[in-house]
């Protein structure tokens, strides 16, 4: 469920303001209450001291009733001249105390001097009211500030997120096919990492779309040429004047159909690799290598190429059997295609740390170091090679290697002979040394 950042910010800041206001009010109440109680106690002491200085006539006059100031509500009794107040009871020990009486809660001060005892009392209502009034005055600004703060936060957040809203609208309006550039500037610093990730994703999407467009254009061109040739060959076959002539014209037609079939299969392989899943399982590389060599042996035998395998140890890896078959199969097929008659192609498999290394070594013309990166691009063919092909073999192998986390690269032979080494490293996978089943 989506949550509103503005609502959460308003609730958090508003709650913080109210909480701080309540804390301030509580602190104001406690401080005011303590200050008022000290002031009240001082006043009661002063009244008692003044009463004990003249305990004669003035006190007898005061003793005729409670000295009750309605504003300050002070009660004074001079013992034994005045009768003991009913609310005082037996609490005649000198000092300050708070008593709960029928007239309410009262603060009482008792002081003795000679035969006289001054009892001065005042209820606590006035003191508590002043303390509460101070607390309310401290809380009111916070309560008034909350609505204003909510409005200011809402407006500020809305203004800060206007670039985000505009960017979202522009993203919605983007053409999914063209994926043009999107300027994402003026964003809040807090979401800049997310914005950078979006820009990176858009950049990768643009590059992917450009690659797809180039790939589709190349594929259309590569398919158009053999299909055009097939149409011409079929037309020539129709005009054959004899069965023997028809058989002769049928040979290039069959070869053209085979080239178109091969190209279609490779295009489908590349599409499946780019979009399909790659489930991993325990793979016996030696058994897989033997199977692939058996598949390619008729071609090698026909061209007199020595096709073999070297396996110093037998690594078993956890990877995608289907994609490994695609990588090795395309590399072997490429090696057989470029190796001259009477040459050799070797599949070498060995452990490499916790992974494995597979090398397809041929005795063909090789590839110049400056052209090796280009060799992995779809539909790329070496300019100085007369061997026909689709130019997709190494591109398919590289894409399959990328899907399983492998590295594929081209190297010269170690023995300084002419040829090429296609190296596939499978790092970070489990390699188990054992015997082949």
Tab-separated table of C-alpha atoms in Angstrom:
chain	number	residue	atom	x	y	z
A	1	UNK	CA	0.000	0.000	0.000
A	2	UNK	CA	1.390	3.410	-0.985
A	3	UNK	CA	1.905	5.904	1.794
A	4	UNK	CA	1.854	9.670	1.432
A	5	UNK	CA	5.191	11.235	2.318
A	6	UNK	CA	3.506	14.591	2.908
A	7	UNK	CA	0.901	13.101	5.223
A	8	UNK	CA	3.528	11.237	7.225
A	9	UNK	CA	5.684	14.356	7.458
A	10	UNK	CA	2.724	16.455	8.621
A	11	UNK	CA	1.725	13.858	11.198
A	12	UNK	CA	5.253	13.453	12.501
A	13	UNK	CA	6.052	17.155	12.705
A	14	UNK	CA	2.588	18.029	13.977
A	15	UNK	CA	2.835	15.325	16.627
A	16	UNK	CA	6.309	16.564	17.547
A	17	UNK	CA	5.035	20.140	17.928
A	18	UNK	CA	2.083	19.031	20.053
A	19	UNK	CA	4.324	16.766	22.128
A	20	UNK	CA	6.847	19.531	22.689
A	21	UNK	CA	4.001	21.894	23.544
A	22	UNK	CA	2.678	19.458	26.128
A	23	UNK	CA	6.162	19.023	27.587
A	24	UNK	CA	6.599	22.799	27.710
A	25	UNK	CA	3.198	23.192	29.365
A	26	UNK	CA	4.004	20.503	31.914
A	27	UNK	CA	7.362	22.084	32.658
A	28	UNK	CA	5.725	25.500	32.921
A	29	UNK	CA	3.131	24.130	35.323
A	30	UNK	CA	5.705	22.443	37.561
A	31	UNK	CA	7.995	25.477	37.643
A	32	UNK	CA	5.127	27.912	38.232
A	33	UNK	CA	3.618	25.681	40.910
A	34	UNK	CA	6.924	25.433	42.785
A	35	UNK	CA	7.531	29.172	42.505
A	36	UNK	CA	4.005	30.013	43.675
A	37	UNK	CA	4.258	27.576	46.570
A	38	UNK	CA	7.526	29.173	47.716
A	39	UNK	CA	5.932	32.621	47.393
A	40	UNK	CA	2.903	31.439	49.352
A	41	UNK	CA	5.083	29.918	52.079
A	42	UNK	CA	7.065	33.175	52.391
A	43	UNK	CA	3.848	35.153	52.696
A	44	UNK	CA	2.524	32.825	55.412
A	45	UNK	CA	5.785	33.168	57.363
A	46	UNK	CA	5.663	36.954	57.112
A	47	UNK	CA	2.053	37.108	58.343
A	48	UNK	CA	2.873	34.815	61.262
A	49	UNK	CA	5.944	36.876	62.194
A	50	UNK	CA	3.971	40.121	62.138
A	51	UNK	CA	1.189	38.575	64.223
A	52	UNK	CA	3.630	37.353	66.888
A	53	UNK	CA	5.255	40.768	67.228
A	54	UNK	CA	2.005	42.249	68.613
A	55	UNK	CA	0.088	39.421	70.219
A	56	UNK	CA	-1.943	41.834	72.404
A	57	UNK	CA	-4.868	44.013	71.360
A	58	UNK	CA	-4.428	43.676	67.651
A	59	UNK	CA	-4.411	39.949	67.870
A	60	UNK	CA	-7.459	39.833	70.080
A	61	UNK	CA	-9.238	41.892	67.521
A	62	UNK	CA	-8.146	39.536	64.814
A	63	UNK	CA	-9.089	36.586	66.939
A	64	UNK	CA	-12.719	37.632	67.033
A	65	UNK	CA	-12.998	35.922	63.689
A	66	UNK	CA	-10.888	34.682	60.820
A	67	UNK	CA	-9.027	37.319	58.939
A	68	UNK	CA	-10.458	36.363	55.575
A	69	UNK	CA	-9.250	38.308	52.622
A	70	UNK	CA	-11.483	37.186	49.774
A	71	UNK	CA	-8.777	37.985	47.258
A	72	UNK	CA	-6.036	36.066	49.015
A	73	UNK	CA	-8.216	33.869	51.303
A	74	UNK	CA	-5.842	34.078	54.344
A	75	UNK	CA	-6.946	32.655	57.706
A	76	UNK	CA	-5.171	33.787	60.909
A	77	UNK	CA	-5.584	32.438	64.434
A	78	UNK	CA	-3.536	33.402	67.529
A	79	UNK	CA	-3.518	30.665	70.140
A	80	UNK	CA	-4.451	30.671	73.031
A	81	UNK	CA	-6.156	34.018	72.485
A	82	UNK	CA	-8.310	32.655	69.696
A	83	UNK	CA	-10.030	29.304	69.751
A	84	UNK	CA	-8.367	26.534	67.825
A	85	UNK	CA	-9.871	26.462	64.295
A	86	UNK	CA	-11.894	23.350	63.592
A	87	UNK	CA	-10.008	22.710	60.357
A	88	UNK	CA	-6.680	22.737	62.221
A	89	UNK	CA	-7.408	19.753	64.460
A	90	UNK	CA	-4.345	18.620	66.403
A	91	UNK	CA	-1.835	19.721	63.725
A	92	UNK	CA	-0.219	22.400	65.933
A	93	UNK	CA	3.387	21.333	65.393
A	94	UNK	CA	5.411	24.305	64.136
A	95	UNK	CA	6.222	24.304	60.451
A	96	UNK	CA	4.592	24.164	57.030
A	97	UNK	CA	2.122	21.559	55.925
A	98	UNK	CA	-0.779	21.016	53.536
A	99	UNK	CA	-4.116	19.948	54.977
A	100	UNK	CA	-7.286	18.667	53.352
A	101	UNK	CA	-10.179	20.378	55.152
A	102	UNK	CA	-13.886	20.861	54.629
A	103	UNK	CA	-13.033	24.226	53.106
A	104	UNK	CA	-10.697	22.594	50.647
A	105	UNK	CA	-6.977	21.982	50.454
A	106	UNK	CA	-5.072	24.524	52.562
A	107	UNK	CA	-1.447	25.459	53.067
A	108	UNK	CA	-0.830	25.967	56.813
A	109	UNK	CA	2.078	27.538	58.711
A	110	UNK	CA	2.375	27.226	62.505
A	111	UNK	CA	4.914	29.298	64.480
A	112	UNK	CA	5.376	29.521	68.267
A	113	UNK	CA	6.801	32.394	70.260
A	114	UNK	CA	6.558	32.267	74.003
A	115	UNK	CA	3.039	31.398	75.108
A	116	UNK	CA	1.585	32.288	71.731
A	117	UNK	CA	1.146	30.193	68.649
A	118	UNK	CA	0.366	31.829	65.296
A	119	UNK	CA	-1.581	29.730	62.820
A	120	UNK	CA	-1.741	31.166	59.275
A	121	UNK	CA	-3.491	29.278	56.429
A	122	UNK	CA	-4.435	29.879	52.861
A	123	UNK	CA	-6.223	27.622	50.403
A	124	UNK	CA	-4.231	26.408	47.396
A	125	UNK	CA	-6.852	27.094	44.714
A	126	UNK	CA	-5.450	30.470	43.738
A	127	UNK	CA	-1.944	29.063	43.515
A	128	UNK	CA	-3.052	26.099	41.389
A	129	UNK	CA	-5.129	28.340	39.129
A	130	UNK	CA	-2.131	30.548	38.439
A	131	UNK	CA	-0.001	27.493	37.660
A	132	UNK	CA	-2.634	26.072	35.311
A	133	UNK	CA	-3.057	29.423	33.599
A	134	UNK	CA	0.701	29.548	32.968
A	135	UNK	CA	0.646	26.025	31.519
A	136	UNK	CA	-2.272	26.874	29.224
A	137	UNK	CA	-0.497	30.011	28.050
A	138	UNK	CA	2.541	27.905	27.236
A	139	UNK	CA	0.453	25.309	25.331
A	140	UNK	CA	-1.723	27.694	23.348
A	141	UNK	CA	1.030	28.820	20.908
A	142	UNK	CA	1.746	25.193	20.058
A	143	UNK	CA	-1.921	24.442	19.449
A	144	UNK	CA	-2.238	27.516	17.272
A	145	UNK	CA	1.008	26.629	15.483
A	146	UNK	CA	-0.082	23.108	14.467
A	147	UNK	CA	-2.622	24.130	11.754
A	148	UNK	CA	-0.201	26.742	10.435
A	149	UNK	CA	2.596	24.209	10.442
A	150	UNK	CA	0.439	21.663	8.603
A	151	UNK	CA	-0.336	24.224	5.928
A	152	UNK	CA	3.293	25.310	5.593
A	153	UNK	CA	4.552	21.710	5.432
A	154	UNK	CA	1.957	20.742	2.853
A	155	UNK	CA	2.799	23.736	0.707
A	156	UNK	CA	6.544	23.241	1.075
A	157	UNK	CA	6.439	19.527	0.293
A	158	UNK	CA	4.149	20.134	-2.662
A	159	UNK	CA	6.562	22.731	-4.024
A	160	UNK	CA	9.617	20.538	-3.470
A	161	UNK	CA	7.990	17.572	-5.187
A	162	UNK	CA	6.745	19.523	-8.202
A	163	UNK	CA	9.822	18.418	-10.224
A	164	UNK	CA	9.037	14.804	-9.322
A	165	UNK	CA	5.431	15.183	-10.479
A	166	UNK	CA	6.526	16.844	-13.718
A	167	UNK	CA	9.105	14.104	-14.303
A	168	UNK	CA	6.451	11.429	-13.728
A	169	UNK	CA	4.183	13.078	-16.285
A	170	UNK	CA	7.025	13.240	-18.785
A	171	UNK	CA	7.832	9.587	-18.149
A	172	UNK	CA	4.206	8.667	-18.821
A	173	UNK	CA	4.335	10.589	-22.087
A	174	UNK	CA	7.542	8.927	-23.292
A	175	UNK	CA	7.496	6.790	-26.410
A	176	UNK	CA	8.319	3.261	-25.276
A	177	UNK	CA	9.927	2.502	-28.635
A	178	UNK	CA	12.151	5.548	-29.017
A	179	UNK	CA	12.929	6.001	-25.282
A	180	UNK	CA	14.268	9.561	-25.658
A	181	UNK	CA	16.412	11.282	-23.055
A	182	UNK	CA	14.684	12.694	-19.993
A	183	UNK	CA	16.145	15.632	-18.100
A	184	UNK	CA	15.630	14.983	-14.382
A	185	UNK	CA	16.931	18.140	-12.737
A	186	UNK	CA	15.901	20.166	-9.719
A	187	UNK	CA	15.075	17.065	-7.683
A	188	UNK	CA	15.328	16.987	-3.866
A	189	UNK	CA	18.720	15.809	-2.688
A	190	UNK	CA	17.147	13.004	-0.644
A	191	UNK	CA	15.837	11.217	-3.745
A	192	UNK	CA	18.811	12.010	-5.981
A	193	UNK	CA	20.158	8.407	-5.792
A	194	UNK	CA	16.783	7.156	-7.012
A	195	UNK	CA	16.759	9.780	-9.765
A	196	UNK	CA	20.279	8.778	-10.821
A	197	UNK	CA	19.174	5.142	-10.953
A	198	UNK	CA	16.200	6.105	-13.154
A	199	UNK	CA	18.461	8.066	-15.503
A	200	UNK	CA	20.856	5.114	-15.659
A	201	UNK	CA	17.981	2.771	-16.426
A	202	UNK	CA	16.743	5.085	-19.176
A	203	UNK	CA	20.241	5.260	-20.620
A	204	UNK	CA	20.552	1.473	-20.661
A	205	UNK	CA	17.087	1.223	-22.183
A	206	UNK	CA	18.038	3.665	-24.938
A	207	UNK	CA	21.195	1.726	-25.688
A	208	UNK	CA	19.268	-1.549	-25.691
A	209	UNK	CA	16.679	-0.106	-28.062
A	210	UNK	CA	19.429	1.109	-30.395
A	211	UNK	CA	21.031	-2.339	-30.324
A	212	UNK	CA	17.691	-3.990	-31.012
A	213	UNK	CA	17.033	-1.627	-33.896
A	214	UNK	CA	20.456	-2.353	-35.378
A	215	UNK	CA	19.930	-6.070	-34.846
A	216	UNK	CA	16.524	-6.044	-36.546
A	217	UNK	CA	17.929	-4.042	-39.462
A	218	UNK	CA	20.831	-6.487	-39.859
A	219	UNK	CA	18.531	-9.490	-39.524
A	220	UNK	CA	16.187	-8.121	-42.173
A	221	UNK	CA	19.125	-7.508	-44.488
A	222	UNK	CA	20.611	-10.961	-43.856
A	223	UNK	CA	17.281	-12.665	-44.458
A	224	UNK	CA	16.480	-10.626	-47.544
A	225	UNK	CA	19.649	-11.618	-49.387
A	226	UNK	CA	19.218	-15.433	-49.169
A	227	UNK	CA	15.473	-15.177	-49.760
A	228	UNK	CA	16.094	-13.093	-52.883
A	229	UNK	CA	18.641	-15.649	-54.039
A	230	UNK	CA	16.168	-18.465	-53.351
A	231	UNK	CA	13.532	-16.717	-55.431
A	232	UNK	CA	15.965	-16.347	-58.369
A	233	UNK	CA	17.126	-19.956	-58.055
A	234	UNK	CA	13.531	-21.186	-57.963
A	235	UNK	CA	12.823	-19.143	-61.103
A	236	UNK	CA	15.870	-20.632	-62.798
A	237	UNK	CA	14.746	-24.111	-61.807
A	238	UNK	CA	11.400	-23.490	-63.452
A	239	UNK	CA	13.136	-22.752	-66.758
A	240	UNK	CA	15.277	-25.899	-66.714
A	241	UNK	CA	15.012	-27.718	-70.049
A	242	UNK	CA	16.013	-31.172	-68.836
A	243	UNK	CA	16.004	-33.252	-65.665
A	244	UNK	CA	19.785	-33.166	-65.432
A	245	UNK	CA	19.783	-29.385	-65.720
A	246	UNK	CA	17.065	-29.227	-63.054
A	247	UNK	CA	19.203	-31.361	-60.729
A	248	UNK	CA	22.173	-29.054	-61.233
A	249	UNK	CA	20.088	-25.976	-60.508
A	250	UNK	CA	18.559	-27.684	-57.468
A	251	UNK	CA	21.936	-27.885	-55.658
A	252	UNK	CA	22.378	-24.123	-55.064
A	253	UNK	CA	18.681	-23.919	-54.164
A	254	UNK	CA	19.138	-26.548	-51.457
A	255	UNK	CA	22.265	-24.774	-50.214
A	256	UNK	CA	20.382	-21.479	-50.048
A	257	UNK	CA	17.539	-23.107	-48.139
A	258	UNK	CA	20.080	-24.572	-45.690
A	259	UNK	CA	21.686	-21.141	-45.172
A	260	UNK	CA	18.280	-19.547	-44.548
A	261	UNK	CA	17.377	-22.354	-42.132
A	262	UNK	CA	20.676	-21.912	-40.270
A	263	UNK	CA	20.189	-18.169	-40.028
A	264	UNK	CA	16.610	-18.572	-38.765
A	265	UNK	CA	17.738	-21.097	-36.150
A	266	UNK	CA	20.486	-18.794	-34.917
A	267	UNK	CA	18.104	-15.841	-34.725
A	268	UNK	CA	15.699	-17.968	-32.699
A	269	UNK	CA	18.560	-19.157	-30.473
A	270	UNK	CA	19.622	-15.585	-29.786
A	271	UNK	CA	16.039	-14.540	-29.014
A	272	UNK	CA	15.578	-17.487	-26.638
A	273	UNK	CA	18.849	-16.730	-24.868
A	274	UNK	CA	17.953	-13.065	-24.377
A	275	UNK	CA	14.425	-13.702	-23.096
A	276	UNK	CA	14.372	-17.207	-21.634
A	277	UNK	CA	15.252	-18.531	-18.189
A	278	UNK	CA	18.532	-20.289	-17.490
A	279	UNK	CA	17.909	-22.929	-14.789
A	280	UNK	CA	21.116	-24.259	-13.262
A	281	UNK	CA	21.969	-27.883	-12.588
A	282	UNK	CA	24.994	-30.099	-12.133
A	283	UNK	CA	26.706	-30.379	-15.541
A	284	UNK	CA	29.415	-32.877	-16.549
A	285	UNK	CA	31.524	-30.812	-18.941
A	286	UNK	CA	33.432	-33.816	-20.304
A	287	UNK	CA	30.256	-35.712	-21.131
A	288	UNK	CA	28.846	-32.559	-22.729
A	289	UNK	CA	32.058	-32.077	-24.703
A	290	UNK	CA	31.994	-35.650	-26.007
A	291	UNK	CA	28.392	-35.224	-27.092
A	292	UNK	CA	29.181	-32.017	-28.989
A	293	UNK	CA	32.222	-33.548	-30.668
A	294	UNK	CA	30.117	-36.494	-31.800
A	295	UNK	CA	27.594	-34.083	-33.324
A	296	UNK	CA	30.320	-32.204	-35.255
A	297	UNK	CA	32.411	-35.232	-36.202
A	298	UNK	CA	30.756	-35.779	-39.629
A	299	UNK	CA	31.664	-32.228	-40.692
A	300	UNK	CA	35.226	-32.641	-39.389
A	301	UNK	CA	35.611	-36.005	-41.110
A	302	UNK	CA	34.316	-34.622	-44.395
A	303	UNK	CA	36.921	-31.837	-44.336
A	304	UNK	CA	39.740	-33.992	-42.950
A	305	UNK	CA	39.986	-31.999	-39.698
A	306	UNK	CA	41.398	-33.672	-36.613
A	307	UNK	CA	38.669	-33.051	-33.996
A	308	UNK	CA	39.561	-34.088	-30.441
A	309	UNK	CA	39.341	-33.304	-26.735
A	310	UNK	CA	41.794	-32.868	-23.867
A	311	UNK	CA	40.652	-33.182	-20.252
A	312	UNK	CA	43.420	-33.229	-17.631
A	313	UNK	CA	40.839	-33.422	-14.859
A	314	UNK	CA	37.097	-33.705	-15.023
A	315	UNK	CA	35.297	-30.690	-13.556
A	316	UNK	CA	31.577	-30.794	-12.955
A	317	UNK	CA	29.974	-27.394	-12.658
A	318	UNK	CA	26.652	-25.974	-11.590
A	319	UNK	CA	25.379	-24.049	-14.600
A	320	UNK	CA	22.833	-24.095	-17.410
A	321	UNK	CA	23.354	-27.193	-19.547
A	322	UNK	CA	21.378	-25.663	-22.433
A	323	UNK	CA	23.420	-22.442	-22.524
A	324	UNK	CA	26.725	-24.266	-22.101
A	325	UNK	CA	25.763	-26.454	-25.047
A	326	UNK	CA	25.010	-23.307	-27.065
A	327	UNK	CA	28.321	-21.641	-26.150
A	328	UNK	CA	30.534	-24.649	-26.863
A	329	UNK	CA	28.526	-25.729	-29.907
A	330	UNK	CA	28.806	-22.339	-31.582
A	331	UNK	CA	32.511	-22.079	-30.776
A	332	UNK	CA	33.208	-25.559	-32.211
A	333	UNK	CA	31.092	-24.837	-35.276
A	334	UNK	CA	32.976	-21.582	-35.834
A	335	UNK	CA	36.342	-23.317	-35.421
A	336	UNK	CA	35.460	-26.018	-37.954
A	337	UNK	CA	34.228	-23.396	-40.398
A	338	UNK	CA	37.479	-21.376	-40.366
A	339	UNK	CA	39.959	-24.246	-40.024
A	340	UNK	CA	41.384	-25.280	-43.420
A	341	UNK	CA	41.234	-28.834	-44.767
A	342	UNK	CA	43.626	-31.110	-42.878
A	343	UNK	CA	43.744	-28.807	-39.842
A	344	UNK	CA	42.887	-29.526	-36.238
A	345	UNK	CA	40.316	-28.407	-33.659
A	346	UNK	CA	40.734	-29.304	-29.996
A	347	UNK	CA	38.322	-28.912	-27.086
A	348	UNK	CA	40.324	-28.522	-23.870
A	349	UNK	CA	38.552	-28.707	-20.487
A	350	UNK	CA	40.230	-28.123	-17.124
A	351	UNK	CA	39.514	-26.910	-13.615
A	352	UNK	CA	40.212	-23.243	-12.874
A	353	UNK	CA	40.219	-22.465	-9.157
A	354	UNK	CA	36.685	-23.045	-7.960
A	355	UNK	CA	35.418	-22.864	-11.545
A	356	UNK	CA	36.275	-24.342	-14.913
A	357	UNK	CA	37.871	-23.310	-18.202
A	358	UNK	CA	36.937	-24.551	-21.646
A	359	UNK	CA	39.072	-23.713	-24.677
A	360	UNK	CA	38.354	-24.407	-28.351
A	361	UNK	CA	41.677	-24.305	-30.182
A	362	UNK	CA	41.823	-24.307	-33.975
A	363	UNK	CA	44.525	-24.048	-36.614
A	364	UNK	CA	42.742	-21.526	-38.779
A	365	UNK	CA	43.894	-18.027	-39.790
A	366	UNK	CA	43.067	-16.525	-36.386
A	367	UNK	CA	41.743	-13.053	-35.621
A	368	UNK	CA	43.805	-9.889	-35.270
A	369	UNK	CA	43.751	-8.503	-31.677
A	370	UNK	CA	42.275	-5.205	-32.909
A	371	UNK	CA	39.316	-7.046	-34.478
A	372	UNK	CA	38.477	-9.399	-31.606
A	373	UNK	CA	35.946	-7.139	-29.894
A	374	UNK	CA	34.171	-6.603	-33.217
A	375	UNK	CA	34.035	-10.366	-33.768
A	376	UNK	CA	31.436	-10.698	-30.995
A	377	UNK	CA	29.007	-8.254	-32.594
A	378	UNK	CA	25.971	-9.709	-34.400
A	379	UNK	CA	26.376	-10.202	-38.187
A	380	UNK	CA	30.041	-9.267	-38.073
A	381	UNK	CA	32.313	-11.092	-40.519
A	382	UNK	CA	36.041	-10.742	-40.917
A	383	UNK	CA	36.864	-8.659	-43.951
A	384	UNK	CA	39.740	-10.858	-45.132
A	385	UNK	CA	37.901	-14.166	-44.786
A	386	UNK	CA	36.133	-15.850	-47.666
A	387	UNK	CA	34.282	-18.312	-45.439
A	388	UNK	CA	30.521	-17.810	-45.572
A	389	UNK	CA	28.400	-17.554	-42.472
A	390	UNK	CA	25.775	-15.559	-40.658
A	391	UNK	CA	28.086	-13.723	-38.285
A	392	UNK	CA	25.940	-14.730	-35.298
A	393	UNK	CA	27.899	-17.625	-33.780
A	394	UNK	CA	30.158	-15.671	-31.441
A	395	UNK	CA	27.412	-13.138	-30.676
A	396	UNK	CA	25.155	-15.959	-29.519
A	397	UNK	CA	27.990	-17.493	-27.491
A	398	UNK	CA	28.751	-14.175	-25.758
A	399	UNK	CA	25.102	-13.554	-24.863
A	400	UNK	CA	24.736	-17.090	-23.497
A	401	UNK	CA	27.955	-16.665	-21.487
A	402	UNK	CA	26.667	-13.423	-20.031
A	403	UNK	CA	23.457	-15.130	-18.897
A	404	UNK	CA	25.366	-17.739	-16.852
A	405	UNK	CA	28.037	-15.357	-15.548
A	406	UNK	CA	30.826	-16.760	-17.710
A	407	UNK	CA	33.551	-14.864	-19.560
A	408	UNK	CA	34.308	-15.562	-23.226
A	409	UNK	CA	37.369	-14.147	-24.979
A	410	UNK	CA	39.625	-14.685	-27.993
A	411	UNK	CA	43.365	-15.370	-27.719
A	412	UNK	CA	46.360	-16.521	-29.724
A	413	UNK	CA	47.616	-20.065	-29.439
A	414	UNK	CA	50.229	-20.729	-26.754
A	415	UNK	CA	52.472	-22.715	-29.135
A	416	UNK	CA	52.900	-19.698	-31.466
A	417	UNK	CA	51.191	-21.577	-34.315
A	418	UNK	CA	48.582	-19.928	-36.476
A	419	UNK	CA	45.107	-20.282	-35.048
A	420	UNK	CA	42.633	-18.982	-32.539
A	421	UNK	CA	41.712	-19.917	-28.962
A	422	UNK	CA	38.136	-19.287	-27.826
A	423	UNK	CA	38.327	-19.290	-24.014
A	424	UNK	CA	35.281	-19.686	-21.770
A	425	UNK	CA	35.876	-19.181	-18.055
A	426	UNK	CA	33.233	-20.278	-15.577
A	427	UNK	CA	34.246	-18.545	-12.307
A	428	UNK	CA	32.324	-18.682	-9.084
A	429	UNK	CA	30.692	-22.028	-9.755
A	430	UNK	CA	31.238	-25.325	-7.951
A	431	UNK	CA	33.872	-27.543	-9.593
A	432	UNK	CA	34.100	-31.156	-8.456
A	433	UNK	CA	37.095	-33.222	-9.528
A	434	UNK	CA	36.169	-36.812	-10.273
A	435	UNK	CA	35.996	-39.374	-12.986
A	436	UNK	CA	33.680	-39.190	-15.942
A	437	UNK	CA	30.599	-41.366	-15.705
